[in-house]
PDB file of C-alpha atoms in Angstrom:
ATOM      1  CA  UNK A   1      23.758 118.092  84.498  1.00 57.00           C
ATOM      2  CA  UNK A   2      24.431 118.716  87.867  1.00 63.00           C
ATOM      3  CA  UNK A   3      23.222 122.224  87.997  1.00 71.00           C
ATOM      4  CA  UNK A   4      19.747 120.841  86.573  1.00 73.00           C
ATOM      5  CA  UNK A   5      19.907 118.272  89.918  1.00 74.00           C
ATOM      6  CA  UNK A   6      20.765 121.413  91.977  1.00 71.00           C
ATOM      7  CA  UNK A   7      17.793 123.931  90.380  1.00 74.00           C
ATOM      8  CA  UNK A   8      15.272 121.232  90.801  1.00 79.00           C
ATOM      9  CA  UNK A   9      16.187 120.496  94.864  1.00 84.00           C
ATOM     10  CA  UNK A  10      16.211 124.634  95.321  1.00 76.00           C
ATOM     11  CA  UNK A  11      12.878 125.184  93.345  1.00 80.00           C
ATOM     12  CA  UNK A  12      11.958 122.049  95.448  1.00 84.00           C
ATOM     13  CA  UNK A  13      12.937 123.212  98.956  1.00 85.00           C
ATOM     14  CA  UNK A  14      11.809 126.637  98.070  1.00 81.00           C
ATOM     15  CA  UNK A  15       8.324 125.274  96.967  1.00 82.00           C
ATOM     16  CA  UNK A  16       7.921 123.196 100.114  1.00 82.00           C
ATOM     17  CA  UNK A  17       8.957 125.860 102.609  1.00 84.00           C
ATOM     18  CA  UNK A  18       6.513 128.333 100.749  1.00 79.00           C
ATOM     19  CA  UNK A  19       3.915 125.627 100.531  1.00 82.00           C
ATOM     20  CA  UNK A  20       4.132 125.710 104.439  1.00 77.00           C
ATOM     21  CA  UNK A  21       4.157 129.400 104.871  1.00 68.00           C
ATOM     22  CA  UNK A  22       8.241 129.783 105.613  1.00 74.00           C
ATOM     23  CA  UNK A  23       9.390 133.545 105.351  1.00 76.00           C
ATOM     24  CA  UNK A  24      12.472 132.640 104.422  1.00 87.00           C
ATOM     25  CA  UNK A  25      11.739 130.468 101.909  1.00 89.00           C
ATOM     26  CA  UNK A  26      14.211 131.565  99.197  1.00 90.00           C
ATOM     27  CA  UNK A  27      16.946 131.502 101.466  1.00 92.00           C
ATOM     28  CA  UNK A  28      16.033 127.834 102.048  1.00 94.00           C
ATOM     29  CA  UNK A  29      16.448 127.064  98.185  1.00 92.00           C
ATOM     30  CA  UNK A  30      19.201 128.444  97.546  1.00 93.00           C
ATOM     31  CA  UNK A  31      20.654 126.622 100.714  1.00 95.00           C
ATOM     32  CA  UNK A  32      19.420 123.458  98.601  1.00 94.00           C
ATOM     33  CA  UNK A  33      20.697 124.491  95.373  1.00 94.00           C
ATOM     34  CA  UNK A  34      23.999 125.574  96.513  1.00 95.00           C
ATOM     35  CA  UNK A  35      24.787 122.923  98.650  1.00 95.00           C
ATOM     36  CA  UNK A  36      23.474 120.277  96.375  1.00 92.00           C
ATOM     37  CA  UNK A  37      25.745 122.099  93.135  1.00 92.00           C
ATOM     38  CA  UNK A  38      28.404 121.877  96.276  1.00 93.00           C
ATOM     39  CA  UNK A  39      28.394 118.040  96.579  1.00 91.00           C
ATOM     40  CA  UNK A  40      27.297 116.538  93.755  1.00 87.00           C
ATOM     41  CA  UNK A  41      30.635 118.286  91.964  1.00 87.00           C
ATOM     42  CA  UNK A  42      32.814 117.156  94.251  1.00 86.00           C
ATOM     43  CA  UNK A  43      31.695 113.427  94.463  1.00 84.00           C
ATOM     44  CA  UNK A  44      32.210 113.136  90.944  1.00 80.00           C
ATOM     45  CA  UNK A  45      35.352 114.674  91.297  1.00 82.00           C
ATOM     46  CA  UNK A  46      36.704 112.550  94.069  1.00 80.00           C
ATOM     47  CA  UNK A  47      34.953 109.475  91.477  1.00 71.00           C
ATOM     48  CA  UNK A  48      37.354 109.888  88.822  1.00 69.00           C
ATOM     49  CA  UNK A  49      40.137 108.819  90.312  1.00 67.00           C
ATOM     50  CA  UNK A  50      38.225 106.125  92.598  1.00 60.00           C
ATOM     51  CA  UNK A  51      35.337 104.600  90.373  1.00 58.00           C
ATOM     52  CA  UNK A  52      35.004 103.202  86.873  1.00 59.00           C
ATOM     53  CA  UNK A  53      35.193 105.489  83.998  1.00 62.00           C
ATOM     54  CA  UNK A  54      32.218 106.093  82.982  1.00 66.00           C
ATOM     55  CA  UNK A  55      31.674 108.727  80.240  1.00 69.00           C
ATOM     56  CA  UNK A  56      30.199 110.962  82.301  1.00 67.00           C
ATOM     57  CA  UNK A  57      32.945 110.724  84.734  1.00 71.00           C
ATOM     58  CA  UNK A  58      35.858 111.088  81.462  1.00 76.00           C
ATOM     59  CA  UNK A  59      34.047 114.594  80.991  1.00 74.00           C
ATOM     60  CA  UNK A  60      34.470 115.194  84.781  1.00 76.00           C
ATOM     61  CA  UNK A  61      37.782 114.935  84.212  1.00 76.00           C
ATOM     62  CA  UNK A  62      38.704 116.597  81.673  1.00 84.00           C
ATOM     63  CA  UNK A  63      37.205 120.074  83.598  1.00 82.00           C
ATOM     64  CA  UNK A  64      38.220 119.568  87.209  1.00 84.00           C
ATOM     65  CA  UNK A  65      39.462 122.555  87.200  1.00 87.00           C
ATOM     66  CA  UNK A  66      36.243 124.100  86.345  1.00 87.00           C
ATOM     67  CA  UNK A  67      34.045 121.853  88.172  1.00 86.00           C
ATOM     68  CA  UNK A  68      36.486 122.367  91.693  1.00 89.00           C
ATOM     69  CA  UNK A  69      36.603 126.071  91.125  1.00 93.00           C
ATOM     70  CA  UNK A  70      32.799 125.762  90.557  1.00 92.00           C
ATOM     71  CA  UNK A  71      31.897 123.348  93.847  1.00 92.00           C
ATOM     72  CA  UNK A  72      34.015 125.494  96.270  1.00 94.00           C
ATOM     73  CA  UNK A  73      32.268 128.994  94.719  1.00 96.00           C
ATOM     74  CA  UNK A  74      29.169 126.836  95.811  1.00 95.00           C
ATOM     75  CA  UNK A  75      30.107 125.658  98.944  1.00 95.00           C
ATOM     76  CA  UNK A  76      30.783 129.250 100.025  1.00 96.00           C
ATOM     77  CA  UNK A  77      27.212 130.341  98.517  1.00 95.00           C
ATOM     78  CA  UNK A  78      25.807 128.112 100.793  1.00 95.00           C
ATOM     79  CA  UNK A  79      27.323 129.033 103.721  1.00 94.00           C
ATOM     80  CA  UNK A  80      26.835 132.636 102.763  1.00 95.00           C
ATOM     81  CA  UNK A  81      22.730 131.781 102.598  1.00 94.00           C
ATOM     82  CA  UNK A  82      22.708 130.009 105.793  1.00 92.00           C
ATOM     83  CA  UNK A  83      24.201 133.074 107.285  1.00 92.00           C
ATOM     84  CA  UNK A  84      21.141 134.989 106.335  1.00 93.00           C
ATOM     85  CA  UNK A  85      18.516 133.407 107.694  1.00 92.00           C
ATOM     86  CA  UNK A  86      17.504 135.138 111.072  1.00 90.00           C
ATOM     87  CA  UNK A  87      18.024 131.629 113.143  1.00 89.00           C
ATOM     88  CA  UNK A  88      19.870 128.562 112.880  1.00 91.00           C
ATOM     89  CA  UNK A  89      18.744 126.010 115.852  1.00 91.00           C
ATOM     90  CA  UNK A  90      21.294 123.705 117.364  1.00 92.00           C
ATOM     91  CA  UNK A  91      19.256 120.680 116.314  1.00 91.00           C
ATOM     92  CA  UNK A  92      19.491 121.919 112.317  1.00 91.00           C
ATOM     93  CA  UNK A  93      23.180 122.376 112.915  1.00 92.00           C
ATOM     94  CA  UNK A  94      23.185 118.623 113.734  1.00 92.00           C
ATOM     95  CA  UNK A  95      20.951 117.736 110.641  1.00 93.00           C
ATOM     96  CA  UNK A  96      22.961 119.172 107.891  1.00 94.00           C
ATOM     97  CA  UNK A  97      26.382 117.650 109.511  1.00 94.00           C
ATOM     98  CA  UNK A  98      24.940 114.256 109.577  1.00 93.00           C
ATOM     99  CA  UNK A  99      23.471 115.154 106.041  1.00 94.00           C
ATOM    100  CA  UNK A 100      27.308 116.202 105.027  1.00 92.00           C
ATOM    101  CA  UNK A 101      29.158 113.370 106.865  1.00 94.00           C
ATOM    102  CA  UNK A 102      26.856 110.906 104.774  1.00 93.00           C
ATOM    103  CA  UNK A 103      27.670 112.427 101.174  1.00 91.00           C
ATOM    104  CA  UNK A 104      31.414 112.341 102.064  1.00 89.00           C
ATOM    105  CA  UNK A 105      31.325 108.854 103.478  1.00 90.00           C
ATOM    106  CA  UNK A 106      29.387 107.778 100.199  1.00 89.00           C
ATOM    107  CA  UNK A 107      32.518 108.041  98.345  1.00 85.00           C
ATOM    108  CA  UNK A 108      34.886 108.154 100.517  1.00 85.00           C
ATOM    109  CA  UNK A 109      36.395 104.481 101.034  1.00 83.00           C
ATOM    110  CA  UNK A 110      37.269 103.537 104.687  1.00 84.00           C
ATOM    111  CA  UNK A 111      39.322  99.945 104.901  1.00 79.00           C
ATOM    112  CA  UNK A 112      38.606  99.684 100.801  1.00 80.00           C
ATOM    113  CA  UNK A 113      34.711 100.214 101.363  1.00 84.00           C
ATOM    114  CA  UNK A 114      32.262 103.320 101.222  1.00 87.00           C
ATOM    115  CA  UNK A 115      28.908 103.525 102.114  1.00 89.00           C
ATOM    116  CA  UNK A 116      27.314 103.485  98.805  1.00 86.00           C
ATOM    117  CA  UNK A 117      28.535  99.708  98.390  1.00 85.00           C
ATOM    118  CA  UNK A 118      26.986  98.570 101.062  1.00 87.00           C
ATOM    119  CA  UNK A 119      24.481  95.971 100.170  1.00 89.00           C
ATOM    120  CA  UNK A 120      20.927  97.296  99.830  1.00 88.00           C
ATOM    121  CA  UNK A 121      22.362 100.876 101.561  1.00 92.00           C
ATOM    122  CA  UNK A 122      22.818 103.166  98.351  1.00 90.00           C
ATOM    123  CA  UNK A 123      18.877 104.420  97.565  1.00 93.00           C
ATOM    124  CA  UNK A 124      18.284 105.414 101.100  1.00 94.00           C
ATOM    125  CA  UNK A 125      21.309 107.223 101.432  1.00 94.00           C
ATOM    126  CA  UNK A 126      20.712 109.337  98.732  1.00 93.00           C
ATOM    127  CA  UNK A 127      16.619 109.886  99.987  1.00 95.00           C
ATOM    128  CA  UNK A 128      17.754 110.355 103.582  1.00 95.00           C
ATOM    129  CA  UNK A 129      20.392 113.053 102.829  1.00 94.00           C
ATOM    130  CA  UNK A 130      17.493 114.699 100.428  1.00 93.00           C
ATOM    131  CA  UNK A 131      14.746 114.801 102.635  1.00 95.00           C
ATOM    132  CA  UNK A 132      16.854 116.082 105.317  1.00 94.00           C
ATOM    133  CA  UNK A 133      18.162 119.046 103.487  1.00 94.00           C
ATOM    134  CA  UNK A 134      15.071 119.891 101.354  1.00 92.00           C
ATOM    135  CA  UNK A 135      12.378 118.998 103.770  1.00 93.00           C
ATOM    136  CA  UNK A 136      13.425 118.517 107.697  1.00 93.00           C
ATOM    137  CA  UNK A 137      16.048 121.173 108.048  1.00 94.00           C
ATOM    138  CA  UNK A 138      13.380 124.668 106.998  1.00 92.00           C
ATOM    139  CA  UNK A 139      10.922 122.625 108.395  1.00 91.00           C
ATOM    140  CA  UNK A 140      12.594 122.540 112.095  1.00 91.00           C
ATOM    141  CA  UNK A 141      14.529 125.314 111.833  1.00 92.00           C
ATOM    142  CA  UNK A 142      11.501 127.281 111.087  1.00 89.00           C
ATOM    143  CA  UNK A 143       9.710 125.409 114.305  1.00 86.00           C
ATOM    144  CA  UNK A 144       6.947 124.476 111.713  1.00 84.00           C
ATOM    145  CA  UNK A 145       6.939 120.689 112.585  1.00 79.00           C
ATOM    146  CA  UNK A 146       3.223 120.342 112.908  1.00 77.00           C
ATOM    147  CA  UNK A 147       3.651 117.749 109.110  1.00 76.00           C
ATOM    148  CA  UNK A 148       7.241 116.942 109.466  1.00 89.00           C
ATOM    149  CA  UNK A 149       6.765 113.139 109.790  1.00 92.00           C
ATOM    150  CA  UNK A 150       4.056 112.842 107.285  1.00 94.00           C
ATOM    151  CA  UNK A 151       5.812 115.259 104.795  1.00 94.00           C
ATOM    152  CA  UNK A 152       9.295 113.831 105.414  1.00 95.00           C
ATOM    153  CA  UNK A 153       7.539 109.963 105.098  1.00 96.00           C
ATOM    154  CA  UNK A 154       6.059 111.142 101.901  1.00 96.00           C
ATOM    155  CA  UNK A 155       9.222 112.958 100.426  1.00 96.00           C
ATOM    156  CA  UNK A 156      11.168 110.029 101.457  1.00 97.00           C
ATOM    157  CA  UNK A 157       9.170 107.777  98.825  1.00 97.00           C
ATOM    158  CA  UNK A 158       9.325 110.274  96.512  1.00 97.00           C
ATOM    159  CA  UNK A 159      13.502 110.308  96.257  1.00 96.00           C
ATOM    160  CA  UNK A 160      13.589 106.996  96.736  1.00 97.00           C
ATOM    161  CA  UNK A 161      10.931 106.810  93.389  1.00 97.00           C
ATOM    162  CA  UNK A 162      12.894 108.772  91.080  1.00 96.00           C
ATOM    163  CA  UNK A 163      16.525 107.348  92.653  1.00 95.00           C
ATOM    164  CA  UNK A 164      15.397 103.681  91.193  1.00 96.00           C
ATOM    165  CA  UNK A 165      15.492 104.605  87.301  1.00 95.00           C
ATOM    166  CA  UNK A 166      19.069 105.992  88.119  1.00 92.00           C
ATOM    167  CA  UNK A 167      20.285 102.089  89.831  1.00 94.00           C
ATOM    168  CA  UNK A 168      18.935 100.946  86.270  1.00 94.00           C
ATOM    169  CA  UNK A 169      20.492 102.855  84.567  1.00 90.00           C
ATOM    170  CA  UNK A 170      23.748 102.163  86.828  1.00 87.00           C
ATOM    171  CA  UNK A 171      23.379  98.149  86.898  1.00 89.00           C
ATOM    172  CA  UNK A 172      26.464  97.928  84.310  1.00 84.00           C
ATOM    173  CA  UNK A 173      28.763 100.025  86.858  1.00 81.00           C
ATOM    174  CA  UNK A 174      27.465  98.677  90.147  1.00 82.00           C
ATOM    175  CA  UNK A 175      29.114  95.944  91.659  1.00 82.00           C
ATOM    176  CA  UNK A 176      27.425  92.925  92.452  1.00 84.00           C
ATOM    177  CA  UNK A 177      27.842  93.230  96.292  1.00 83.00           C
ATOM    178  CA  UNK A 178      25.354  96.287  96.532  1.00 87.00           C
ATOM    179  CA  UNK A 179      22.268  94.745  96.136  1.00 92.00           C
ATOM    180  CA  UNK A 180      20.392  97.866  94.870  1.00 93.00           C
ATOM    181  CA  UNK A 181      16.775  97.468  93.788  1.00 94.00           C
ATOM    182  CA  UNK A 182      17.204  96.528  89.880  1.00 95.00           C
ATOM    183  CA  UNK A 183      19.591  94.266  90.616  1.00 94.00           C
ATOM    184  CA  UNK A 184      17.626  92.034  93.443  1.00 94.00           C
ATOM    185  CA  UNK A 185      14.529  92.214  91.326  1.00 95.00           C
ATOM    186  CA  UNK A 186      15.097  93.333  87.862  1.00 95.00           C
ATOM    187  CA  UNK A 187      14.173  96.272  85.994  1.00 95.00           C
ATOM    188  CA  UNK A 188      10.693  95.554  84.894  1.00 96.00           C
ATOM    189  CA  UNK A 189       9.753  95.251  88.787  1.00 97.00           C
ATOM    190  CA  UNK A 190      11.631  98.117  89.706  1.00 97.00           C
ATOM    191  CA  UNK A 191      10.110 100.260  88.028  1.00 97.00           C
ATOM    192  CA  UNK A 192       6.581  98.795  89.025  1.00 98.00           C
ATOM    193  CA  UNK A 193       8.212  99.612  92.583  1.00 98.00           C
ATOM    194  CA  UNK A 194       8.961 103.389  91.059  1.00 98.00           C
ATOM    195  CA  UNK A 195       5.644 103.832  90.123  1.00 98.00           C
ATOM    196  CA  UNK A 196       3.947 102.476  93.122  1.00 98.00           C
ATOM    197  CA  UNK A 197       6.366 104.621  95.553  1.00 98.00           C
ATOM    198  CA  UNK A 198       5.212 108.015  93.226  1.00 98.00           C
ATOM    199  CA  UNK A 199       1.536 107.466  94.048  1.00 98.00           C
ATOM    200  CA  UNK A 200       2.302 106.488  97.262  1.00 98.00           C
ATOM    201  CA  UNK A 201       3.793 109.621  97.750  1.00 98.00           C
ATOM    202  CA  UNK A 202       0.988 111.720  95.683  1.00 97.00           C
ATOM    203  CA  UNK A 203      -1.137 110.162  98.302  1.00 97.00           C
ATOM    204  CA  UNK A 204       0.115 110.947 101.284  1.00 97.00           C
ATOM    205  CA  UNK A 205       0.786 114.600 100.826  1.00 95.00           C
ATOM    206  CA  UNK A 206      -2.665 114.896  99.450  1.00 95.00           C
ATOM    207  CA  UNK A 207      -4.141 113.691 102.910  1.00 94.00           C
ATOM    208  CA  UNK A 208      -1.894 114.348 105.662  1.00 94.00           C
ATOM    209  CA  UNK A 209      -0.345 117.073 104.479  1.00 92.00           C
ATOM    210  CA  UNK A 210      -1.686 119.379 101.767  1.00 90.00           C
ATOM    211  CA  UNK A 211      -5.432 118.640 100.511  1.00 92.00           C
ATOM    212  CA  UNK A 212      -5.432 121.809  98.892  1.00 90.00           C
ATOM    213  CA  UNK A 213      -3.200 120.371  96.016  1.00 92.00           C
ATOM    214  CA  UNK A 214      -6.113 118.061  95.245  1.00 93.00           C
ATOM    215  CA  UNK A 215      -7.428 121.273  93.567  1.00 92.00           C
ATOM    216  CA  UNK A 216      -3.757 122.150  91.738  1.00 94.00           C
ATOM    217  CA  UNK A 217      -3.645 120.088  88.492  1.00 95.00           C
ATOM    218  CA  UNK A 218       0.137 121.061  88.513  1.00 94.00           C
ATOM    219  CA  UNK A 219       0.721 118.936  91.150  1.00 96.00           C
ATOM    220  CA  UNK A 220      -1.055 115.811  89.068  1.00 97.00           C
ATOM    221  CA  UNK A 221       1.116 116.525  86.229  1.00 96.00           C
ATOM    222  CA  UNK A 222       4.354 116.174  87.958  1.00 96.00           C
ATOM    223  CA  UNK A 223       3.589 113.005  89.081  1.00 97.00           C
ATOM    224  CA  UNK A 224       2.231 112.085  85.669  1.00 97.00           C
ATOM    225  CA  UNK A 225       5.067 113.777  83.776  1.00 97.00           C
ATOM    226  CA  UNK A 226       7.937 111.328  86.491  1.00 97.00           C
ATOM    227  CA  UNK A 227       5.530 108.306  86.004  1.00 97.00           C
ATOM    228  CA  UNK A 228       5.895 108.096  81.891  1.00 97.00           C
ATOM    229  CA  UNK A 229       9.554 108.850  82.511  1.00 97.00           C
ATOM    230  CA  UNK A 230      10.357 105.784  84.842  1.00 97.00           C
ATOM    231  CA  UNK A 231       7.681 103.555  82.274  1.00 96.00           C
ATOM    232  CA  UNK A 232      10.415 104.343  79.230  1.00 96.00           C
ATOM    233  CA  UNK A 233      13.559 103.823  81.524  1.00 96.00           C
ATOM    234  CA  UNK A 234      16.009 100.853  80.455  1.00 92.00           C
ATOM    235  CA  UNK A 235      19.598 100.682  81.172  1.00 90.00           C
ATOM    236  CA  UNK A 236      20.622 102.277  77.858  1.00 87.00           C
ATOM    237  CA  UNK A 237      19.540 105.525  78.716  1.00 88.00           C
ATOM    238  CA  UNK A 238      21.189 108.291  78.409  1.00 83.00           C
ATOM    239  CA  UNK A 239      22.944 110.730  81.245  1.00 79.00           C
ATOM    240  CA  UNK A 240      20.779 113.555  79.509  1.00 84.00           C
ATOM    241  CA  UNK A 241      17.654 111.359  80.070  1.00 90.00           C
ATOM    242  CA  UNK A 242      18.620 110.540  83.451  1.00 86.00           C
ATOM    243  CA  UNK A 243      20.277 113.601  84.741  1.00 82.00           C
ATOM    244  CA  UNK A 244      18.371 115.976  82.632  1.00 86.00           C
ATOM    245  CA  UNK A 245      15.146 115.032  82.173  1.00 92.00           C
ATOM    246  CA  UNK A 246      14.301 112.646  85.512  1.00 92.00           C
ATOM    247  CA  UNK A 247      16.324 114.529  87.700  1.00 88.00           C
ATOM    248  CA  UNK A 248      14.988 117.739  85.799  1.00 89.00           C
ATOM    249  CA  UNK A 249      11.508 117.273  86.294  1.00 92.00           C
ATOM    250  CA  UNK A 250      11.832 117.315  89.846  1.00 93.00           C
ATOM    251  CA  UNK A 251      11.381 120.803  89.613  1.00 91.00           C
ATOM    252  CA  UNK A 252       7.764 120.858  88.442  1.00 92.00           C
ATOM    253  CA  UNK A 253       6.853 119.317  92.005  1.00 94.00           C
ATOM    254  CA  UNK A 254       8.477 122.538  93.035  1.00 91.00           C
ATOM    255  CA  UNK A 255       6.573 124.606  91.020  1.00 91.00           C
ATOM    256  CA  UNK A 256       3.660 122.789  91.590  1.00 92.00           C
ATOM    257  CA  UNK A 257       4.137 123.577  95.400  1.00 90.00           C
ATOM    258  CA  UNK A 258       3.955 127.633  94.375  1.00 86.00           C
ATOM    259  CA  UNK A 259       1.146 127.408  92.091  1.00 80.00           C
ATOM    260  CA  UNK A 260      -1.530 126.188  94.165  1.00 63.00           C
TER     261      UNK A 260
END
């Protein structure tokens, strides 16, 4: 499951930098998909011996060795890619260690707490450290700010979107102290709030930042394809629902982003 997470935020990041005209585009989604494949292995790693066991996290452990052999192999692929773009600014230096100091400190407890039990904290976490990676860092690196905000604004909803159905799906495991969206409102109003952040999000990028994609049904269908998704969430859902399919479909906005 995680590599489908970490092929749809490369074809993402590689769609958006093309999107915007980036040379280097590919090198930017592999950055993505490495680092992301990087991360998301070694959280769950670190969670089975610090979180509830969940049976996603009893498969984890079974194959740590697998899973650590395969998050350092990616942790060196994305170092490898970032050595071959042409520049690295100071500033994107600074973005991707802040990026990296938040996924460790959202499992890592410091005096019994991390930063994912925060109340109200988790969702933004996850869309900051996103957006950042996939969208700010080719974006700046690249000096091609000229949409940042607007794109980064618009992105931001979108993570933030398709993070809710996974806090449903979660409300059984979270503690009580978080605060995260379904649990403050329920889930039939969460995923209202889903739905409303996706075509918030369609909208935006359609008028600040690419109006060409009002011609690319692609892009409509991604949207479309995440809205019935979030409509049949509950909290009995599935990891391959979740993780495969919600989390999947992140790549046709990717694609979308080439096809236009």
């Amino acid at each position: 499951m995680n590599i489908i997470v970490a092929l749809s935020t490369g074809v993402l990041s590689g769609g958006y930098a093309y999107s915007n005209a980036i040379d280097s585009w590919m090198i930017y989604g592999f950055f993505s998909f490495f680092s992301t494949l990087a991360v998301y292995n070694g959280q769950r790693l670190f969670k089975t011996k610090s979180f509830e066991q969940t049976p996603w996290l009893k498969w984890v452990d079974k194959n740590r060795a697998g899973l650590l052999i395969l998050s350092v192999t990616s942790g060196i692929g994305a170092c490898v890619t970032l050595l071959l773009l042409p520049k690295i600014e100071p500033v994107t230096i600074v973005l991707l260690g802040c990026s990296g100091l938040i996924s460790t400190l959202y499992v890592l407890k410091i005096q019994g707490m991390n930063m994912r039990q925060i109340p109200h904290l988790k969702i933004h976490l996850i869309a900051i450290s996103w957006v950042a990676v996939v969208i700010a860092f080719p974006a700046v690196n690249e000096s091609k700010e000229e949409a940042l905000v607007w794109s980064a604004v618009a992105h931001y909803m979108y993570v933030l979107a398709v993070t809710i159905p996974f806090d449903i799906r979660d409300l059984k495991y979270d503690i009580p102290e978080q605060r995260t969206i379904p649990q403050v409102v329920g889930v039939r109003v969460s995923k209202f709030i889903s739905i409303v952040l996706l075509l918030c999000f369609a909208m935006t990028i359609l008028y600040f930042v690419e109006p060409f994609l009002l011609l690319n049904p692609w892009f409509f269908i991604s949207i479309f394809v995440q809205i019935v998704l979030v409509l049949f969430m509950n909290e009995k859902r599935s990891d391959i629902y979740c993780a495969g399919m919600i989390d999947g479909s992140i790549a046709l906005l990717g694609f979308s982003y080439f096809l236009y």
